[in-house]
CSV table of C-alpha atoms in Angstrom, one decimal:
chain,number,residue,atom,x,y,z
A,1,MET,CA,52.1,49.9,71.5
A,2,LYS,CA,48.5,51.3,71.6
A,3,LYS,CA,47.1,52.9,74.8
A,4,HIS,CA,44.4,50.7,76.4
A,5,PRO,CA,41.2,52.7,75.6
A,6,PHE,CA,38.6,51.1,78.6
A,7,PRO,CA,39.1,51.3,82.2
A,8,LEU,CA,40.0,48.1,83.5
A,9,PHE,CA,38.5,48.0,86.7
A,10,PRO,CA,36.6,50.5,88.7
A,11,SER,CA,37.5,51.4,92.7
A,12,ARG,CA,36.2,48.8,94.9
A,13,VAL,CA,33.3,51.3,96.5
A,14,SER,CA,31.9,51.0,92.6
A,15,GLN,CA,32.6,47.2,92.5
A,16,CYS,CA,30.4,47.0,95.3
A,17,GLY,CA,28.1,49.8,94.1
A,18,VAL,CA,27.5,50.9,97.8
A,19,LYS,CA,28.9,51.9,100.9
A,20,PRO,CA,28.9,48.9,104.0
A,21,CYS,CA,26.4,51.5,105.5
A,22,GLN,CA,24.2,51.6,102.7
A,23,LEU,CA,24.1,48.4,101.4
A,24,GLY,CA,20.7,46.6,103.7
A,25,PHE,CA,19.1,49.8,102.4
A,26,SER,CA,19.8,49.9,98.6
A,27,LEU,CA,19.3,46.3,98.2
A,28,GLY,CA,16.3,45.9,100.2
A,29,GLN,CA,15.6,45.4,103.8
A,30,SER,CA,15.3,41.7,103.1
A,31,LEU,CA,18.9,41.8,103.4
A,32,TYR,CA,18.4,42.0,107.1
A,33,HIS,CA,15.7,39.7,107.2
A,34,ARG,CA,15.7,36.4,107.9
A,35,HIS,CA,13.6,33.1,107.1
A,36,PRO,CA,14.2,30.9,109.7
A,37,ALA,CA,13.7,27.2,108.7
A,38,ALA,CA,13.0,24.9,111.5
A,39,GLY,CA,15.5,22.4,112.4
A,40,HIS,CA,18.4,24.1,110.5
A,41,LYS,CA,21.5,23.9,112.3
A,42,LYS,CA,23.5,27.1,113.1
A,43,LEU,CA,26.7,27.1,110.8
A,44,CYS,CA,30.2,28.7,111.4
A,45,PRO,CA,31.5,30.6,108.5
A,46,GLU,CA,34.7,30.7,110.1
A,47,ARG,CA,35.4,27.3,109.2
A,48,HIS,CA,35.0,27.8,105.5
A,49,ASP,CA,39.1,27.0,105.4
A,50,ARG,CA,38.4,23.6,106.3
A,51,ARG,CA,37.5,22.3,103.3
A,52,SER,CA,37.7,24.1,99.9
A,53,ARG,CA,34.6,21.7,98.1
A,54,HIS,CA,31.3,24.0,97.1
A,55,ARG,CA,32.6,27.0,99.0
A,56,THR,CA,33.0,29.4,96.3
A,57,VAL,CA,29.5,31.3,97.1
A,58,LEU,CA,29.9,30.7,101.1
A,59,LEU,CA,32.9,32.6,101.0
A,60,GLN,CA,31.6,35.3,99.3
A,61,PHE,CA,29.2,35.9,102.0
A,62,LYS,CA,32.4,35.4,104.4
A,63,MET,CA,34.0,38.1,102.5
A,64,VAL,CA,30.6,40.8,103.1
A,65,VAL,CA,30.7,39.4,106.6
A,66,ASP,CA,34.5,40.4,107.0
A,67,THR,CA,34.3,43.7,105.9
A,68,GLY,CA,31.3,44.7,108.4
A,69,ILE,CA,28.7,44.9,105.5
A,70,VAL,CA,26.2,42.3,107.0
A,71,ARG,CA,25.5,42.9,110.5
A,72,ARG,CA,27.7,39.9,112.6
A,73,LYS,CA,24.1,38.8,114.5
A,74,HIS,CA,23.4,37.3,110.5
A,75,ARG,CA,26.8,35.2,110.1
A,76,ASP,CA,25.0,32.3,110.6
A,77,ASP,CA,22.1,33.1,108.2
A,78,LEU,CA,23.4,31.4,105.1
A,79,CYS,CA,20.1,29.7,104.0
A,80,ILE,CA,19.8,30.7,100.2
A,81,PHE,CA,16.1,28.7,99.7
A,82,GLN,CA,13.7,27.8,102.3
A,83,ARG,CA,10.9,25.7,101.1
A,84,CYS,CA,7.1,26.7,102.4
A,85,ALA,CA,5.6,23.4,102.9
A,86,ASN,CA,1.9,24.6,102.2
A,87,GLN,CA,2.5,26.1,99.0
A,88,ARG,CA,5.9,24.4,97.4
A,89,ILE,CA,7.0,27.9,97.0
A,90,LEU,CA,10.5,29.2,97.4
A,91,HIS,CA,12.0,32.1,99.4
A,92,VAL,CA,15.3,33.6,99.7
A,93,SER,CA,17.0,34.7,102.6
A,94,THR,CA,19.3,37.3,101.2
A,95,PRO,CA,22.5,38.0,102.7
A,96,ILE,CA,24.3,35.7,100.5
A,97,VAL,CA,22.8,36.9,97.6
A,98,ALA,CA,23.1,39.9,98.5
A,99,ALA,CA,26.6,39.5,99.5
A,100,ALA,CA,27.3,37.9,95.6
A,101,VAL,CA,25.7,40.8,93.9
A,102,ALA,CA,27.4,43.4,96.1
A,103,ILE,CA,30.9,42.2,95.7
A,104,ARG,CA,30.5,40.8,92.4
A,105,PHE,CA,27.7,41.0,90.2
A,106,CYS,CA,26.2,44.5,90.2
A,107,SER,CA,22.9,42.8,90.1
A,108,GLN,CA,20.7,39.7,89.8
A,109,ILE,CA,17.4,38.2,88.7
A,110,ILE,CA,16.3,34.6,89.7
A,111,VAL,CA,13.2,33.0,88.3
A,112,VAL,CA,12.2,29.3,89.2
A,113,ALA,CA,9.1,27.9,87.0
A,114,ARG,CA,7.4,24.6,87.0
A,115,GLY,CA,4.2,23.4,86.1
A,116,GLY,CA,3.5,26.5,83.5
A,117,LYS,CA,3.6,28.9,86.9
A,118,ILE,CA,6.5,31.0,88.2
A,119,VAL,CA,7.0,29.5,91.6
A,120,TYR,CA,9.8,32.2,92.3
A,121,GLU,CA,11.3,35.1,91.2
A,122,LYS,CA,13.3,38.1,92.8
A,123,SER,CA,15.5,40.9,91.5
A,124,TYR,CA,18.6,42.3,93.2
A,125,GLY,CA,20.9,45.3,92.9
A,126,TYR,CA,21.3,47.4,89.9
A,127,ALA,CA,20.4,47.7,86.4
A,128,MET,CA,23.0,50.4,85.7
A,129,LEU,CA,25.5,51.0,88.3
A,130,ASN,CA,28.7,51.9,86.9
A,131,ASP,CA,29.4,54.2,83.6
A,132,MET,CA,32.8,53.6,82.0
A,133,GLY,CA,33.9,52.5,85.6
A,134,VAL,CA,32.8,55.3,87.5
A,135,ARG,CA,30.1,54.7,90.1
A,136,LEU,CA,26.6,56.5,89.4
A,137,ASP,CA,25.0,59.3,91.7
A,138,ASP,CA,21.9,58.0,91.3
A,139,PRO,CA,22.1,54.2,89.9
A,140,ARG,CA,19.4,52.4,88.1
A,141,PRO,CA,17.6,49.8,90.3
A,142,MET,CA,17.1,46.3,88.8
A,143,VAL,CA,13.2,45.2,88.3
A,144,MET,CA,11.7,42.1,87.5
A,145,ASN,CA,11.1,43.0,83.6
A,146,THR,CA,14.7,44.5,83.1
A,147,MET,CA,16.0,42.6,79.7
A,148,PHE,CA,19.6,41.3,79.3
A,149,ASP,CA,22.5,40.8,76.6
A,150,MET,CA,21.8,37.0,76.6
A,151,ALA,CA,25.5,36.5,74.8
A,152,SER,CA,25.7,32.9,74.1
A,153,CYS,CA,22.2,32.2,75.1
A,154,THR,CA,21.6,33.3,72.0
A,155,LYS,CA,22.7,29.8,70.9
A,156,ILE,CA,19.8,28.1,72.4
A,157,MET,CA,17.2,30.2,72.7
A,158,ALA,CA,17.3,31.8,69.2
A,159,THR,CA,19.5,30.0,66.9
A,160,THR,CA,18.7,26.4,68.0
A,161,GLN,CA,15.0,27.3,68.6
A,162,SER,CA,14.8,28.2,65.0
A,163,ILE,CA,16.8,24.6,64.1
A,164,MET,CA,14.4,22.6,66.0
A,165,LYS,CA,11.3,24.0,64.3
A,166,LEU,CA,12.8,23.5,61.1
A,167,TYR,CA,13.8,20.2,62.0
A,168,SER,CA,10.1,19.3,63.2
A,169,GLU,CA,8.6,20.4,60.2
A,170,GLY,CA,11.1,18.4,57.9
A,171,LYS,CA,13.1,21.6,56.2
A,172,ILE,CA,16.5,20.8,57.4
A,173,ASP,CA,18.3,17.4,57.8
A,174,LEU,CA,21.0,17.3,60.6
A,175,ASP,CA,23.2,14.9,58.6
A,176,ALA,CA,23.4,16.9,55.4
A,177,THR,CA,26.7,19.1,54.7
A,178,VAL,CA,26.0,22.8,55.3
A,179,ALA,CA,27.1,23.2,51.9
A,180,SER,CA,24.1,21.4,50.7
A,181,TYR,CA,22.2,24.2,52.1
A,182,ILE,CA,24.8,27.3,51.4
A,183,PRO,CA,27.0,26.2,48.6
A,184,GLU,CA,29.6,28.9,48.9
A,185,PHE,CA,30.7,27.3,52.1
A,186,ALA,CA,32.5,24.2,50.4
A,187,LYS,CA,36.0,25.5,50.4
A,188,ASN,CA,38.9,24.9,52.3
A,189,GLY,CA,38.5,21.3,53.6
A,190,LYS,CA,34.8,22.5,54.7
A,191,GLU,CA,33.0,20.6,51.8
A,192,ASN,CA,31.7,17.7,54.3
A,193,VAL,CA,31.2,19.5,57.5
A,194,THR,CA,27.1,18.5,58.7
A,195,VAL,CA,24.7,20.9,60.1
A,196,HIS,CA,25.0,18.0,62.8
A,197,GLN,CA,28.6,19.4,63.3
A,198,LEU,CA,27.7,22.6,63.9
A,199,LEU,CA,25.5,22.2,66.6
A,200,THR,CA,28.0,20.0,68.5
A,201,HIS,CA,30.9,22.3,67.7
A,202,THR,CA,32.7,19.2,66.1
A,203,SER,CA,32.8,21.2,62.5
A,204,GLY,CA,36.8,21.8,63.0
A,205,LEU,CA,35.9,25.7,62.4
A,206,PRO,CA,37.8,28.2,64.4
A,207,GLN,CA,36.7,28.8,67.4
A,208,TRP,CA,36.4,32.7,67.3
A,209,LYS,CA,37.7,35.2,64.8
A,210,ALA,CA,38.3,39.1,65.1
A,211,MET,CA,36.3,39.6,62.1
A,212,PHE,CA,35.0,43.1,63.4
A,213,LEU,CA,38.3,44.1,62.9
A,214,TYR,CA,37.6,43.9,59.0
A,215,ILE,CA,34.2,44.2,58.9
A,216,ASP,CA,31.6,46.9,59.6
A,217,LYS,CA,28.1,45.8,60.2
A,218,ASP,CA,27.6,43.8,56.9
A,219,LYS,CA,26.4,40.0,57.7
A,220,SER,CA,27.1,39.3,53.8
A,221,LYS,CA,30.9,40.1,54.2
A,222,VAL,CA,30.4,37.8,57.8
A,223,LEU,CA,29.0,35.0,55.8
A,224,ASP,CA,32.0,35.2,53.1
A,225,TYR,CA,34.5,35.5,55.2
A,226,ILE,CA,33.4,32.1,57.4
A,227,CYS,CA,32.8,30.5,54.3
A,228,ASN,CA,36.3,31.2,53.1
A,229,CYS,CA,38.0,30.2,56.4
A,230,GLU,CA,39.9,27.0,56.8
A,231,LEU,CA,39.5,24.4,59.1
A,232,MET,CA,41.2,24.8,62.0
A,233,PHE,CA,40.9,21.3,63.8
A,234,ALA,CA,39.9,17.9,62.6
A,235,PRO,CA,36.0,17.2,62.3
A,236,GLY,CA,34.5,15.6,64.8
A,237,GLU,CA,36.8,17.1,67.5
A,238,GLU,CA,35.1,19.1,69.9
A,239,LYS,CA,35.9,22.7,70.1
A,240,TYR,CA,33.3,25.2,71.0
A,241,SER,CA,33.3,27.7,68.4
A,242,ASP,CA,31.3,31.1,67.8
A,243,LEU,CA,31.8,30.7,64.2
A,244,GLY,CA,30.0,27.4,63.9
A,245,PHE,CA,26.5,29.4,65.3
A,246,GLN,CA,27.0,32.1,63.4
A,247,MET,CA,26.7,29.3,60.5
A,248,LEU,CA,23.8,28.2,62.2
A,249,GLY,CA,22.4,31.5,62.1
A,250,PHE,CA,22.7,31.8,58.3
A,251,LEU,CA,21.6,28.7,57.8
A,252,VAL,CA,18.1,29.6,59.3
A,253,GLU,CA,18.3,32.8,56.6
A,254,ARG,CA,19.1,30.6,53.7
A,255,ILE,CA,16.5,27.9,54.0
A,256,THR,CA,13.8,30.2,55.2
A,257,GLY,CA,14.4,33.3,52.8
A,258,ARG,CA,14.0,35.5,55.9
A,259,ASP,CA,16.4,37.4,58.4
A,260,MET,CA,17.1,35.7,61.6
A,261,ASP,CA,16.0,37.8,64.1
A,262,GLU,CA,12.6,38.2,61.6
A,263,TYR,CA,12.3,34.5,61.9
A,264,VAL,CA,12.7,33.7,65.3
A,265,GLN,CA,10.6,36.7,66.1
A,266,ASN,CA,7.3,35.9,64.3
A,267,GLU,CA,7.5,31.5,64.4
A,268,ILE,CA,8.9,31.2,67.9
A,269,TYR,CA,8.3,34.0,70.2
A,270,LYS,CA,5.1,35.9,68.9
A,271,PRO,CA,2.9,33.1,69.2
A,272,LEU,CA,4.3,32.1,72.5
A,273,ASN,CA,3.3,36.0,73.1
A,274,LEU,CA,6.7,37.1,74.2
A,275,LYS,CA,6.4,40.7,74.7
A,276,ARG,CA,10.5,41.3,75.7
A,277,THR,CA,12.6,39.0,73.6
A,278,THR,CA,14.2,40.7,70.9
A,279,TYR,CA,17.2,41.4,69.0
A,280,LEU,CA,18.3,44.9,68.6
A,281,PRO,CA,15.9,46.2,71.4
A,282,LEU,CA,16.6,49.9,70.8
A,283,LYS,CA,15.1,49.5,67.4
A,284,ASN,CA,12.3,47.6,68.6
A,285,GLY,CA,10.4,49.9,70.8
A,286,PHE,CA,12.6,49.7,73.9
A,287,THR,CA,14.5,52.5,75.7
A,288,THR,CA,17.9,52.3,77.9
A,289,ASP,CA,15.8,52.3,80.8
A,290,ASP,CA,14.4,48.6,79.7
A,291,LEU,CA,17.9,47.4,79.8
A,292,ALA,CA,20.4,46.0,82.0
A,293,ALA,CA,24.0,47.7,81.3
A,294,THR,CA,27.2,45.6,80.4
A,295,SER,CA,30.6,46.1,80.0
A,296,PHE,CA,32.6,49.2,79.6
A,297,GLY,CA,33.2,49.3,75.4
A,298,ASN,CA,35.1,46.1,74.9
A,299,PRO,CA,38.0,45.8,77.1
A,300,TYR,CA,38.1,41.7,77.0
A,301,GLU,CA,38.3,41.7,73.0
A,302,TYR,CA,40.5,44.2,72.9
A,303,ALA,CA,42.8,42.1,75.0
A,304,MET,CA,42.1,39.3,73.1
A,305,VAL,CA,43.6,41.6,69.9
A,306,ASP,CA,46.3,42.7,71.4
A,307,GLU,CA,49.3,40.5,70.9
A,308,ILE,CA,51.6,43.2,72.1
A,309,GLY,CA,50.3,44.2,75.5
A,310,HIS,CA,48.2,41.3,76.2
A,311,PRO,CA,50.6,38.2,74.6
A,312,GLY,CA,49.1,34.9,74.7
A,313,PHE,CA,45.6,36.2,76.3
A,314,GLY,CA,42.6,34.4,74.2
A,315,TYR,CA,43.0,33.3,71.1
A,316,ASP,CA,46.2,33.6,68.8
A,317,CYS,CA,45.3,36.9,66.7
A,318,THR,CA,49.3,37.7,65.8
A,319,ALA,CA,47.7,37.3,62.2
A,320,ASP,CA,45.8,40.1,63.0
A,321,LEU,CA,48.2,42.8,64.2
A,322,ASP,CA,48.2,45.3,61.5
A,323,ALA,CA,44.2,45.0,61.3
A,324,PHE,CA,44.5,45.5,65.1
A,325,SER,CA,46.8,48.8,64.8
A,326,LYS,CA,44.6,50.5,62.6
A,327,PHE,CA,41.2,49.9,63.4
A,328,ASP,CA,39.5,52.7,65.3
A,329,GLY,CA,35.9,51.2,66.0
A,330,TRP,CA,36.4,50.7,69.7
A,331,ARG,CA,33.4,51.5,71.3
A,332,ASN,CA,34.6,53.6,74.2
A,333,TYR,CA,30.9,53.6,76.1
A,334,THR,CA,29.5,51.8,78.7
A,335,LEU,CA,26.9,49.5,76.5
A,336,VAL,CA,23.4,49.4,76.7
A,337,GLY,CA,21.2,48.0,74.2
A,338,GLU,CA,24.1,47.1,71.9
A,339,CYS,CA,25.2,43.5,72.9
A,340,ASN,CA,28.6,43.3,74.1
A,341,ASP,CA,29.7,40.4,71.8
A,342,GLY,CA,32.1,42.4,69.0
A,343,ASN,CA,31.2,40.1,66.3
A,344,ALA,CA,27.6,40.3,66.9
A,345,TRP,CA,27.5,44.1,67.2
A,346,MET,CA,30.5,45.6,65.1
A,347,ALA,CA,30.6,42.9,62.2
A,348,ASN,CA,26.9,41.6,61.8
A,349,GLY,CA,25.0,44.8,62.9
A,350,GLY,CA,23.4,43.2,65.9
A,351,VAL,CA,21.9,40.3,64.9
A,352,ALA,CA,23.9,36.8,64.5
A,353,GLY,CA,23.5,33.1,65.5
A,354,HIS,CA,25.7,33.2,68.3
A,355,ALA,CA,24.7,36.3,70.4
A,356,GLY,CA,22.8,39.8,70.1
A,357,LEU,CA,19.5,38.2,71.7
A,358,TYR,CA,17.8,40.4,74.1
A,359,SER,CA,15.1,39.1,76.8
A,360,ASP,CA,13.7,39.4,80.6
A,361,ALA,CA,13.5,36.5,82.9
A,362,GLU,CA,9.7,36.1,82.6
A,363,ASP,CA,10.1,35.8,78.7
A,364,LEU,CA,12.9,33.3,79.2
A,365,ALA,CA,10.8,30.8,81.6
A,366,VAL,CA,7.9,30.6,79.1
A,367,LEU,CA,10.3,29.3,76.5
A,368,CYS,CA,11.9,27.2,79.2
A,369,GLN,CA,8.5,25.8,80.1
A,370,ALA,CA,7.4,25.3,76.6
A,371,MET,CA,9.9,22.7,76.2
A,372,LEU,CA,9.5,21.3,79.3
A,373,ASN,CA,5.8,20.8,77.8
A,374,GLY,CA,6.9,18.7,75.0
A,375,GLY,CA,7.2,21.8,72.6
A,376,ILE,CA,3.9,23.5,73.5
A,377,TYR,CA,2.7,25.9,75.9
A,378,LYS,CA,-1.3,27.3,76.5
A,379,GLY,CA,-2.1,25.4,72.9
A,380,VAL,CA,0.9,26.6,71.0
A,381,ARG,CA,3.2,23.9,69.6
A,382,LEU,CA,6.9,24.9,68.2
A,383,TYR,CA,8.0,21.3,67.8
A,384,ARG,CA,7.5,17.6,68.7
A,385,GLN,CA,8.8,16.0,72.0
A,386,ASP,CA,11.0,13.8,70.0
A,387,VAL,CA,12.8,16.8,68.7
A,388,ILE,CA,13.5,18.4,72.1
A,389,ASP,CA,14.4,14.5,73.7
A,390,LEU,CA,17.0,14.5,70.4
A,391,PHE,CA,18.4,17.9,71.1
A,392,THR,CA,18.7,17.5,74.6
A,393,SER,CA,20.3,13.9,74.6
A,394,GLU,CA,24.0,12.9,75.0
A,395,GLN,CA,26.0,13.4,71.3
A,396,ASN,CA,28.9,11.6,70.5
A,397,GLY,CA,29.5,10.2,73.3
A,398,LYS,CA,29.9,13.4,75.6
A,399,PRO,CA,27.5,13.3,78.2
A,400,SER,CA,28.2,17.2,78.6
A,401,ARG,CA,26.8,17.8,74.8
A,402,GLY,CA,23.6,18.2,73.5
A,403,LEU,CA,22.6,19.4,69.7
A,404,GLY,CA,23.1,23.3,70.6
A,405,PHE,CA,22.7,22.8,74.0
A,406,GLU,CA,24.7,22.4,76.5
A,407,ARG,CA,24.4,19.3,79.4
A,408,GLY,CA,25.5,18.8,83.1
A,409,SER,CA,27.7,22.1,83.2
A,410,SER,CA,29.1,23.0,86.5
A,411,PHE,CA,26.3,26.3,86.5
A,412,MET,CA,23.7,23.4,86.6
A,413,GLY,CA,24.2,21.8,89.8
A,414,ARG,CA,26.2,19.3,91.0
A,415,GLY,CA,26.2,15.1,91.4
A,416,ASP,CA,24.6,12.4,88.8
A,417,ARG,CA,21.3,14.8,89.0
A,418,HIS,CA,23.2,17.5,87.1
A,419,TYR,CA,22.9,15.6,84.0
A,420,ASP,CA,19.6,15.6,83.9
A,421,ALA,CA,20.1,19.6,83.3
A,422,PHE,CA,20.2,21.0,80.1
A,423,GLY,CA,20.8,24.8,78.9
A,424,HIS,CA,23.6,27.4,78.2
A,425,ALA,CA,25.2,30.4,79.7
A,426,GLY,CA,26.1,33.9,78.5
A,427,PHE,CA,29.5,35.7,78.8
A,428,THR,CA,27.5,38.6,79.9
A,429,GLY,CA,26.5,36.3,83.3
A,430,THR,CA,23.3,34.8,82.0
A,431,HIS,CA,22.3,31.5,82.5
A,432,VAL,CA,19.0,29.3,81.4
A,433,VAL,CA,19.0,25.6,83.0
A,434,MET,CA,16.2,23.2,82.3
A,435,ASN,CA,16.1,19.9,84.6
A,436,ARG,CA,13.7,17.2,82.3
A,437,THR,CA,13.2,14.9,85.6
A,438,ASN,CA,11.7,17.4,87.8
A,439,LYS,CA,10.6,19.5,84.9
A,440,THR,CA,11.7,22.4,86.4
A,441,ALA,CA,14.0,25.8,84.9
A,442,VAL,CA,15.9,28.3,86.6
A,443,VAL,CA,16.8,31.3,84.9
A,444,PHE,CA,20.0,33.0,86.6
A,445,LEU,CA,20.4,36.7,85.2
A,446,THR,CA,23.3,38.9,86.1
A,447,ASN,CA,25.1,41.9,84.6
A,448,LYS,CA,28.7,41.1,86.0
A,449,GLN,CA,30.4,43.2,83.4
A,450,ASN,CA,29.1,46.1,84.9
A,451,VAL,CA,31.4,45.9,87.8
A,452,GLY,CA,34.5,45.4,85.4
A,453,PHE,CA,37.2,43.4,85.6
A,454,LYS,CA,38.7,42.0,88.7
A,455,PRO,CA,41.0,43.9,90.0
A,456,ASN,CA,44.7,43.7,88.4
A,457,SER,CA,42.9,41.2,85.8
A,458,THR,CA,41.5,41.1,82.4
A,459,SER,CA,38.5,38.8,83.5
A,460,TYR,CA,35.2,39.2,84.9
A,461,TYR,CA,33.8,37.9,88.2
A,462,SER,CA,31.9,34.3,87.3
A,463,PRO,CA,28.7,33.6,88.4
A,464,TYR,CA,28.6,29.9,87.6
A,465,SER,CA,29.3,28.6,91.1
A,466,CYS,CA,26.4,30.6,92.4
A,467,CYS,CA,24.1,29.3,89.8
A,468,GLY,CA,25.5,26.2,90.4
A,469,GLU,CA,24.3,26.3,94.0
A,470,ILE,CA,20.8,27.5,93.3
A,471,CYS,CA,20.1,25.2,90.6
A,472,GLU,CA,21.1,22.5,93.3
A,473,LEU,CA,19.0,24.0,95.9
A,474,VAL,CA,16.0,24.0,93.4
A,475,TRP,CA,16.3,20.3,92.0
A,476,ASN,CA,16.4,19.0,95.3
A,477,THR,CA,13.7,21.5,96.4
A,478,PHE,CA,11.3,20.1,93.6
A,479,GLY,CA,13.1,16.3,93.4
A,480,ALA,CA,11.3,13.0,92.3
A,481,GLU,CA,11.8,12.1,96.2
A,482,ALA,CA,12.0,14.4,99.6
A,483,PRO,CA,15.8,15.2,99.8
A,484,ALA,CA,17.0,13.0,102.7
A,485,GLU,CA,18.7,15.9,104.3
A,486,THR,CA,17.5,19.3,105.4
A,487,LEU,CA,19.3,22.4,103.2
A,488,ALA,CA,21.1,23.3,106.6
A,489,ASP,CA,22.7,19.7,106.8
A,490,LYS,CA,23.7,20.1,103.5
A,491,ILE,CA,25.7,23.3,103.7
A,492,SER,CA,27.2,21.8,107.0
A,493,ALA,CA,28.5,19.4,104.8
A,494,TRP,CA,30.7,21.6,102.6
A,495,LEU,CA,32.2,22.9,105.3
């Protein structure tokens, strides 16, 4: 059995990033600064176990309280957002957010955009806290313009944006077969797979393949690999597929005659004056100081293909055992500026339809605002309103699925109104969410992988619940009608 080449999880001090006595200083003075809201009731963390519903984020706070990291006199301060009556700007009361940062995610950035303006923004923690599982003596702080590996958010902020523009210009037919644009795709049962099916993850293509075991940064070979794949599922059955979005990237290239990164840069990002959104950031004028660090090599994908040491983890890779035993291309260093996704980086060379994009929160907020404005921002039109309506609408009778976009996922809020929301999440801890009803966007970025795996596990901590709570509070703050309950009342109801 091959020896696992990566540190699976750092020590507890490395996960938290700071010692309890240092936390207030390291995360900023606001950790111990209350924003008292008139009429808010005092809440009792000891009641957390009375009901499990909606308690994940509150329990993260309680964990920090119980370990003495937050002073006892602030145990009642669980308010995340408070509306400022005069300016309708959100303020953060940070103990719960800082707790989530310290214990789980290393850092996070929150941006809320509405009406063409950023109405709230805040950064927490560190852009790079650990190096291969070892706590840095001088960790690099997170700043608002730190660029993140967007992982699967690439699907909606690069690939789907490109498809929407091509569709708006009449250059792509969503009901046409993929083979009508890429003839070599028409084999092994894929002859009738449509563009629409790629966008809705109903093509029948495999969900994931360890292409990097066979291909070294050669996108033409990646295209050949996918074209030679057999369908794994019946067309029409929804199975989330990276391969499908890789094909959409190749469709953009085949239709336009331009590389995917060059097309989206010049047709989407530059017209909106987005300065910090790009593939391959280290080749496009940025340095590691501009970028949030992610994983310690590729330990998750290693476990996925290691059918001997981690049998049954992820997808079935027994057919790749021989290639896995011979593969020596694992990255044995902390990733900064190289996208985490193995197929995007090691097979495709850093540019792919399913992953590889880097961006900062403010650039993402601008692109979100363009969509909420009907496809236009500061006089620049990307596509028509009816295109946005189509791509963000329910598809195939599934309320959770749009064209490229996810709808109503758990990280977008809760209750009926969260189906007004659409967006995507990335495996590195990134989230982009828009709400069509109140014309508001939430960008919630973390570099969760830089704290390593959960102890005795091969998985990372999830920021889904934290993002969902933030979205819910934002939707309530900027709802069409004033919420009937105060935020404190809502939190009390969860306990």
